[in-house]
Coordinates of C-alpha atoms in Angstrom, one line a residue:
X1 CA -118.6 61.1 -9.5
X2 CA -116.6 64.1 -8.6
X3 CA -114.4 66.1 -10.9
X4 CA -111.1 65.2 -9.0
X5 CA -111.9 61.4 -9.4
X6 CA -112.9 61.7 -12.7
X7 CA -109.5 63.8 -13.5
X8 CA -107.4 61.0 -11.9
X9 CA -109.2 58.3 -13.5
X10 CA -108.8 59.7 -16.8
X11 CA -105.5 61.3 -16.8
X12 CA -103.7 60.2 -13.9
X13 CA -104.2 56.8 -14.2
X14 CA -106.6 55.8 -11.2
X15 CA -107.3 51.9 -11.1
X16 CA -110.6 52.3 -9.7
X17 CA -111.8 53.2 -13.3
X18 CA -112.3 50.1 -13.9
X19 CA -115.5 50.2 -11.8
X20 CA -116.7 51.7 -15.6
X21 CA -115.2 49.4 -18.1
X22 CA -118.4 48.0 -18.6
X23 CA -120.4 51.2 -19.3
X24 CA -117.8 52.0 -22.0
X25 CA -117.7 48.5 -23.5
X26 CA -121.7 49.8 -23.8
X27 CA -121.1 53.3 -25.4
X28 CA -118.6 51.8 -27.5
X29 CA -121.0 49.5 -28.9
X30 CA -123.5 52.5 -29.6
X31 CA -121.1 54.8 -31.1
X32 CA -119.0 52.4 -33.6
X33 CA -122.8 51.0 -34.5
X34 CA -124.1 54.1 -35.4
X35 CA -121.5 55.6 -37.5
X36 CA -121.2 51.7 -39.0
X37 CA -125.0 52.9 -39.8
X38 CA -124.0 55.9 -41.4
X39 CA -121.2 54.5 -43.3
X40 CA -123.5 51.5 -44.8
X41 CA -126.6 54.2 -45.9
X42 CA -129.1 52.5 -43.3
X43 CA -129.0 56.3 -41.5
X44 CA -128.8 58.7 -44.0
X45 CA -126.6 61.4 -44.2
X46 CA -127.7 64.3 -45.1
X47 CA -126.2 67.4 -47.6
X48 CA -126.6 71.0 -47.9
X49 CA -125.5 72.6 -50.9
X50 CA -122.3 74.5 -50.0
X51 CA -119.0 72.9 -48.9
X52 CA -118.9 71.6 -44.9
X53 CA -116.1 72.3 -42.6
X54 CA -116.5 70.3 -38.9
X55 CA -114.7 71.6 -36.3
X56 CA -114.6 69.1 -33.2
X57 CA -112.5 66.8 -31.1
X58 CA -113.0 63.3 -30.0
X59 CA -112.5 64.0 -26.2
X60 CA -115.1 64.9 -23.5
X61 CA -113.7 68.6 -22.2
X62 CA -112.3 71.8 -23.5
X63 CA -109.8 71.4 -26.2
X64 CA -109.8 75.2 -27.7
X65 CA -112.1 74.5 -30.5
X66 CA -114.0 77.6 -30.1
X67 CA -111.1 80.1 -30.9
X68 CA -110.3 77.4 -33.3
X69 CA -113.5 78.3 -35.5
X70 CA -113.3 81.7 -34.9
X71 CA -109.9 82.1 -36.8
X72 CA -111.2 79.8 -39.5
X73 CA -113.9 81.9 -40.3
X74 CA -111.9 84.9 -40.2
X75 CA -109.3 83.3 -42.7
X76 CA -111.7 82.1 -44.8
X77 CA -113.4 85.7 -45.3
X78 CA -110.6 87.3 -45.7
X79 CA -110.2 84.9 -48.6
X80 CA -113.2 86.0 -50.0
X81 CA -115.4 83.5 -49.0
X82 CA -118.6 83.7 -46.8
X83 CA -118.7 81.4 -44.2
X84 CA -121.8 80.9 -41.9
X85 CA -121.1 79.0 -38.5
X86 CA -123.7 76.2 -37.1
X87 CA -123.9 74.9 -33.3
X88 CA -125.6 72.7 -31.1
X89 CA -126.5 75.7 -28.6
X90 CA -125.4 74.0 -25.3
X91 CA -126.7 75.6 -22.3
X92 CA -129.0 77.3 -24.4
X93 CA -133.1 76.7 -24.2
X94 CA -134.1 77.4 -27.4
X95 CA -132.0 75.1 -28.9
X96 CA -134.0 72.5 -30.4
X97 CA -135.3 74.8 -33.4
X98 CA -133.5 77.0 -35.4
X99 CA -132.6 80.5 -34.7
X100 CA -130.3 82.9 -36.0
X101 CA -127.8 84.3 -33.5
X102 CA -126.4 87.8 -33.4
X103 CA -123.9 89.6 -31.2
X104 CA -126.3 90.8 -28.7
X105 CA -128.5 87.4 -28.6
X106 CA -129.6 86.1 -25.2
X107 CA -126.7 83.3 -24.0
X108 CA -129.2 81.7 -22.0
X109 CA -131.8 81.0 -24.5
X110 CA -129.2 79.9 -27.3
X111 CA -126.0 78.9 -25.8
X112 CA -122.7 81.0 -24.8
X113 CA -120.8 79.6 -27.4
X114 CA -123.1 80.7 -30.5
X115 CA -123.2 84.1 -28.8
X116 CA -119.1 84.1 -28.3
X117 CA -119.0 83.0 -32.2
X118 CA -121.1 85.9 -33.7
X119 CA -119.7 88.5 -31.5
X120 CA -115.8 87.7 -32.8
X121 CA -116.1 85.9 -36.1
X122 CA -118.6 88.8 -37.5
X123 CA -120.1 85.7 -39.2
X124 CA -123.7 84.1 -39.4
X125 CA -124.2 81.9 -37.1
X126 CA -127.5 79.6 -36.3
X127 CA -128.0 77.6 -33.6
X128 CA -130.0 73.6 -33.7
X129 CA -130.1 70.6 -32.5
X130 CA -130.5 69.0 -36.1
X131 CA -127.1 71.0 -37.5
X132 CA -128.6 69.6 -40.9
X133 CA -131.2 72.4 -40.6
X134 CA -129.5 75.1 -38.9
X135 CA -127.0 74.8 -42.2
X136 CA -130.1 74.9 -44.5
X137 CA -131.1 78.0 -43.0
X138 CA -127.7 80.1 -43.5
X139 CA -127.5 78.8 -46.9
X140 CA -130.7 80.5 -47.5
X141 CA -129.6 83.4 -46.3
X142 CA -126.3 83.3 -48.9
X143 CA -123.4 81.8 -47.0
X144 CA -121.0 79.6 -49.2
X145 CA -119.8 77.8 -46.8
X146 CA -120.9 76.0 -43.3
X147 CA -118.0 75.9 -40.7
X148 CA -120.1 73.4 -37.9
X149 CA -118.7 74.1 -34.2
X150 CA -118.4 70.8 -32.6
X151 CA -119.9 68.6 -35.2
X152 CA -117.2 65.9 -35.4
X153 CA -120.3 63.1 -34.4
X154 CA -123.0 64.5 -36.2
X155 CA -122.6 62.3 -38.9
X156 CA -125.8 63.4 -40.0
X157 CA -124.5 66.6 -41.5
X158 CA -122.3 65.3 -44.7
X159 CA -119.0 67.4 -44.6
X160 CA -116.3 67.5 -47.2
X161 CA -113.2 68.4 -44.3
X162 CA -112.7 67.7 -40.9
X163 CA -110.6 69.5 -38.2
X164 CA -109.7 67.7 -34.7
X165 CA -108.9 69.8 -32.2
X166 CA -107.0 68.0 -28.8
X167 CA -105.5 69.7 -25.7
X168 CA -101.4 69.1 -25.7
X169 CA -101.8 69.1 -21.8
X170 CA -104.2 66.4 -21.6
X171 CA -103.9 64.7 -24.7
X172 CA -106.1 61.7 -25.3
X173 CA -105.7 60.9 -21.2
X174 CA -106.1 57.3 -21.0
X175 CA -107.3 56.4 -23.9
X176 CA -110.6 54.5 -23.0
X177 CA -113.6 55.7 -24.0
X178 CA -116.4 57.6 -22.0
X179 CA -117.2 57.3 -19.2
X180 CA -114.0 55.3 -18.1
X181 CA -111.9 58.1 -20.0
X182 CA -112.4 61.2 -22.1
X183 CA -112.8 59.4 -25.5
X184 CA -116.0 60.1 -27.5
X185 CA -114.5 58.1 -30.4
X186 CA -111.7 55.3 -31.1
X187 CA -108.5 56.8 -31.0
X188 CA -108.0 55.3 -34.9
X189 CA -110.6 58.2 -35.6
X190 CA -108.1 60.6 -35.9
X191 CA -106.2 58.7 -38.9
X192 CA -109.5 59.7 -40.7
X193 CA -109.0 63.3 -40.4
X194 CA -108.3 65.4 -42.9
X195 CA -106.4 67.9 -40.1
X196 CA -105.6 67.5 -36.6
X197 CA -104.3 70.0 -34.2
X198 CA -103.2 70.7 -30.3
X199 CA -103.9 73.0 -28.6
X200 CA -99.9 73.6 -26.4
X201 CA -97.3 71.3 -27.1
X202 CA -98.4 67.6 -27.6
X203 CA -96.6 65.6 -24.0
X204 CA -94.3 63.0 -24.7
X205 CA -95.6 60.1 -24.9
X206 CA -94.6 56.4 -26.7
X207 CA -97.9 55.4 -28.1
X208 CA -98.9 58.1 -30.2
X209 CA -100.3 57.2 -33.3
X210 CA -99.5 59.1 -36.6
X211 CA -101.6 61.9 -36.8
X212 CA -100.8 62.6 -33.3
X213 CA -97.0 62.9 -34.2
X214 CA -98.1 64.7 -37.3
X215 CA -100.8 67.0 -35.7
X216 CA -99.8 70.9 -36.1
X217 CA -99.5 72.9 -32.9
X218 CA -101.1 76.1 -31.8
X219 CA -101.2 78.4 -28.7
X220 CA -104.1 80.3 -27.2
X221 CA -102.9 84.1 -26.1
X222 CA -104.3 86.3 -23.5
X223 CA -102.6 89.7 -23.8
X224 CA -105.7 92.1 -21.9
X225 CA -108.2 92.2 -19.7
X226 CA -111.4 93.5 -20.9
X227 CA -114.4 95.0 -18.3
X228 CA -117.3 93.0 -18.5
X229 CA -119.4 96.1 -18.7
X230 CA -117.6 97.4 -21.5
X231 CA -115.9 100.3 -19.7
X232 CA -112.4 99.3 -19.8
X233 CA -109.5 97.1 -21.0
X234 CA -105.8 97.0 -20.0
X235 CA -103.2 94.9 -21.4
X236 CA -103.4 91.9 -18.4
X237 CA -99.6 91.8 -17.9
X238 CA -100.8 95.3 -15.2
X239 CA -102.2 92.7 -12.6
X240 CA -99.0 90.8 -12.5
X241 CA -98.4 90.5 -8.9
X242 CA -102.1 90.7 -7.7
X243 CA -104.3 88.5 -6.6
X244 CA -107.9 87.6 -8.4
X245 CA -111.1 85.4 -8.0
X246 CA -110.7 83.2 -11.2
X247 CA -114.0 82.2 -12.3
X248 CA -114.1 79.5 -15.1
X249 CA -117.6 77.6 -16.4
X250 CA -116.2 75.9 -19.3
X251 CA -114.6 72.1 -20.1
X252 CA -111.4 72.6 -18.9
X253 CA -110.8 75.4 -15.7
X254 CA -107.4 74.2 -15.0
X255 CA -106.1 75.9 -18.3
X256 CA -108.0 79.3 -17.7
X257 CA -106.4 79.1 -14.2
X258 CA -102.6 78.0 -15.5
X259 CA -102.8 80.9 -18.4
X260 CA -103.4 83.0 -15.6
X261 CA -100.7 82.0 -13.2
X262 CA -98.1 82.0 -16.1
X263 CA -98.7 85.7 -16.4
X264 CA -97.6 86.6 -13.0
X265 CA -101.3 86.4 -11.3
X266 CA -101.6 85.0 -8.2
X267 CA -105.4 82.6 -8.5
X268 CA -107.8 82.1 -6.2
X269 CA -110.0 79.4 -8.3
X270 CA -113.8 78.6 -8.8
X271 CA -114.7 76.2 -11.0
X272 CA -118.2 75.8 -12.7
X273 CA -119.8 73.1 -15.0
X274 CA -119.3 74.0 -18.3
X275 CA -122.0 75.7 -19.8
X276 CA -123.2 76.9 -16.6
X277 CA -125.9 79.7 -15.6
X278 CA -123.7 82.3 -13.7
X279 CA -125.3 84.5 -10.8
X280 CA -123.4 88.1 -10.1
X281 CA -124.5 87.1 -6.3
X282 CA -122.6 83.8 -6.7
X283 CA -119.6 86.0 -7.8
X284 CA -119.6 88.4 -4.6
X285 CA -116.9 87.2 -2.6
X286 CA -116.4 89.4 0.4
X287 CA -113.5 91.0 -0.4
X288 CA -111.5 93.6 -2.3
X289 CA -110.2 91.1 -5.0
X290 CA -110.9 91.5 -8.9
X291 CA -113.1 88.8 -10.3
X292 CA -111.7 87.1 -13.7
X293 CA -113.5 85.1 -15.9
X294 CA -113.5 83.9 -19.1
X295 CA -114.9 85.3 -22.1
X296 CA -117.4 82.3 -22.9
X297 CA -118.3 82.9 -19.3
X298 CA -118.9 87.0 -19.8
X299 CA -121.2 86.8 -22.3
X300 CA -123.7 84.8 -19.6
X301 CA -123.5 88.3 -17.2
X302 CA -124.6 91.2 -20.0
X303 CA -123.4 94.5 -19.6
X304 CA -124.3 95.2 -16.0
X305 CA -122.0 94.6 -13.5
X306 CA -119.2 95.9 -11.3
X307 CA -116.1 97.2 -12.4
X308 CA -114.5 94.3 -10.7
X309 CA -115.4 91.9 -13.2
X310 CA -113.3 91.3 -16.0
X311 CA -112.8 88.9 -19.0
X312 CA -109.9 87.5 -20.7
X313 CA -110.2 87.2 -24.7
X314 CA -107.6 84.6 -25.8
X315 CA -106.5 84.9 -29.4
X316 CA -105.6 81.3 -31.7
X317 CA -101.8 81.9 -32.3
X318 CA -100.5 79.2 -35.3
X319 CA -96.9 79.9 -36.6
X320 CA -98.0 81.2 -40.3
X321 CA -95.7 78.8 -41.8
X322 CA -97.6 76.0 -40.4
X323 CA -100.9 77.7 -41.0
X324 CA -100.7 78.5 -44.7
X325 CA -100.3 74.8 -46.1
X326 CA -103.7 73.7 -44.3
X327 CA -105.9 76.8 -45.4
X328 CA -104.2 76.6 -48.7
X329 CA -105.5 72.8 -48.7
X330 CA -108.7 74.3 -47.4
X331 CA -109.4 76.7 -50.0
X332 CA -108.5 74.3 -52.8
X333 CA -110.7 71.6 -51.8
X334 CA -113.8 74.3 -51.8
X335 CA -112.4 76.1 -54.6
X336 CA -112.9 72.0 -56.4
X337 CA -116.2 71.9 -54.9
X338 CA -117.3 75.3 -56.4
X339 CA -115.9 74.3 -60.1
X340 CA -117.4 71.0 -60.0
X341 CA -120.9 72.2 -59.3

């Protein structure tokens, strides 16, 4: 199954995906069972003893939820609180144990993402399959609260407010579940949210359900251009007018690739699995041309490579006016949880 045929099943409305109805009729079964399971105490969920925000989305693909954490955590510290941060470590080796993850910890032993996290959110951050433990072991280290990165369906981590994050481009596609669309979850999952937000402006569309009309927007901003090797950044509206290599690993290239063209750059794309192992040699092109990738993608390279290779840091943009209701509900649902302990 290519990536183009999976795009136009999903999103563009393909008839041939029916060839997988049946595959999703059989994930469906296994995902509403197992959270049925949870729900009903046969699984058991399991606490830690701080408050548990879950950051995820109920889509297969990049949604923004990665920036999305990253601005949490810095809101929440700068609210006096002191948040530690918990992934999965996809891509990563040594992810089936857990380990703590600093700013200059190896991407390819405990994920991109983790690395990306404690680089900008100048939080703890610990990396495990079982999230459950990965939590435990921040709390022992004095974090008050557990932000989990993609932890919507780990229902095995209890969490006391959840956060969907959904690309306005893409939106819920088609609106079947995996693998005959991009659905991890029912689309009613989202009225159990306690937030939900889009990444861009949400499309039109006439069957959107509640929270979708009530979801609050965001935007993600590039406004430089860093080195990978750490000896340069210029505000990115300089290579206006050029042409670049645009080199994306992550769930959703089209989006690095449109940011880029909306600032004036002309794109020559390259598009990677997400998560993927780059190679400098796989980034030599034969030509002149700088190289752009983006950040999740620099943190795989290190520190040495050419001057033609540069990242582009997004920042999560939220009108404030939007933004202060839902941290203001945030804080007072942990500030309940702390009193009531």
């Amino acid at each position: 199954m290519t990536y183009r045929w999976i795009h136009r099943v999903w999103y563009e409305g393909a008839r041939s995906g029916w060839l997988l109805l049946p595959l999703s009729g059989l994930y469906w079964f296994i995902t509403v069972g197992r959270r049925f399971l949870y729900r009903c105490g046969v699984l058991k969920v399991r606490r830690v003893p701080v408050p548990v925000i879950v950051v995820g989305n109920i889509t297969a693909g990049g949604t923004g939820k990665t920036p999305t954490v990253i601005w949490l955590a810095r809101e929440l510290r700068g609210r006096g609180f002191s948040p530690g941060i918990v992934s999965r470590g996809y891509g990563g080796s040594k992810s089936k144990s857990p380990m703590r993850v600093d700013a200059a910890s190896d991407a390819q032993l405990v994920g991109d993402e983790p690395v990306l996290l404690a680089r900008r959110s100048d939080c703890p951050v610990a990396v495990d399959a079982n999230r459950v433990r990965a939590a435990a072991m921040l709390v022992d280290d004095g974090v008050d609260i557990i932000i989990a990165d993609d932890g919507l369906q780990h229902y095995r981590l209890g969490r006391d407010y959840e956060i969907c994050v959904i690309d306005g481009a893409r939106g819920l596609g088609n609106r079947r579940l995996l693998p005959a669309g991009p659905l991890r979850e029912l689309p009613e999952r989202l009225e159990d949210l306690d937030q939900l937000l889009v990444n861009g402006a949400m499309r039109s569309s006439n069957d959107l359900s509640v929270a979708e009309l009530n979801a609050v927007e965001f935007e993600l901003v590039a406004t430089e251009a860093c080195r990978v090797n750490g000896s340069l950044t210029r505000p990115i509206d300089r290579f206006a007018g050029t042409t670049v290599h645009a080199v994306a690993g992550i769930g959703n290239p089209s989006r690095f690739f449109e940011q880029l063209r909306a600032l004036g750059i002309q794109v020559i794309e390259h598009s990677f699995a997400d998560h993927a192992v780059l190679d400098l040699k796989e980034l030599e092109f034969g030509d002149g041309f700088e190289v752009f990738m983006t950040e999740k993608d620099a943190v795989k390279l290190g520190r040495r490579s050419k001057d033609k290779f540069w990242y582009v840091p997004v920042e999560f943009q939220m009108d404030p006016v939007l933004a202060l209701p839902m941290i203001e509900q945030i804080e007072s649902r942990l500030r309940g949880w702390q009193a009531s302990q």
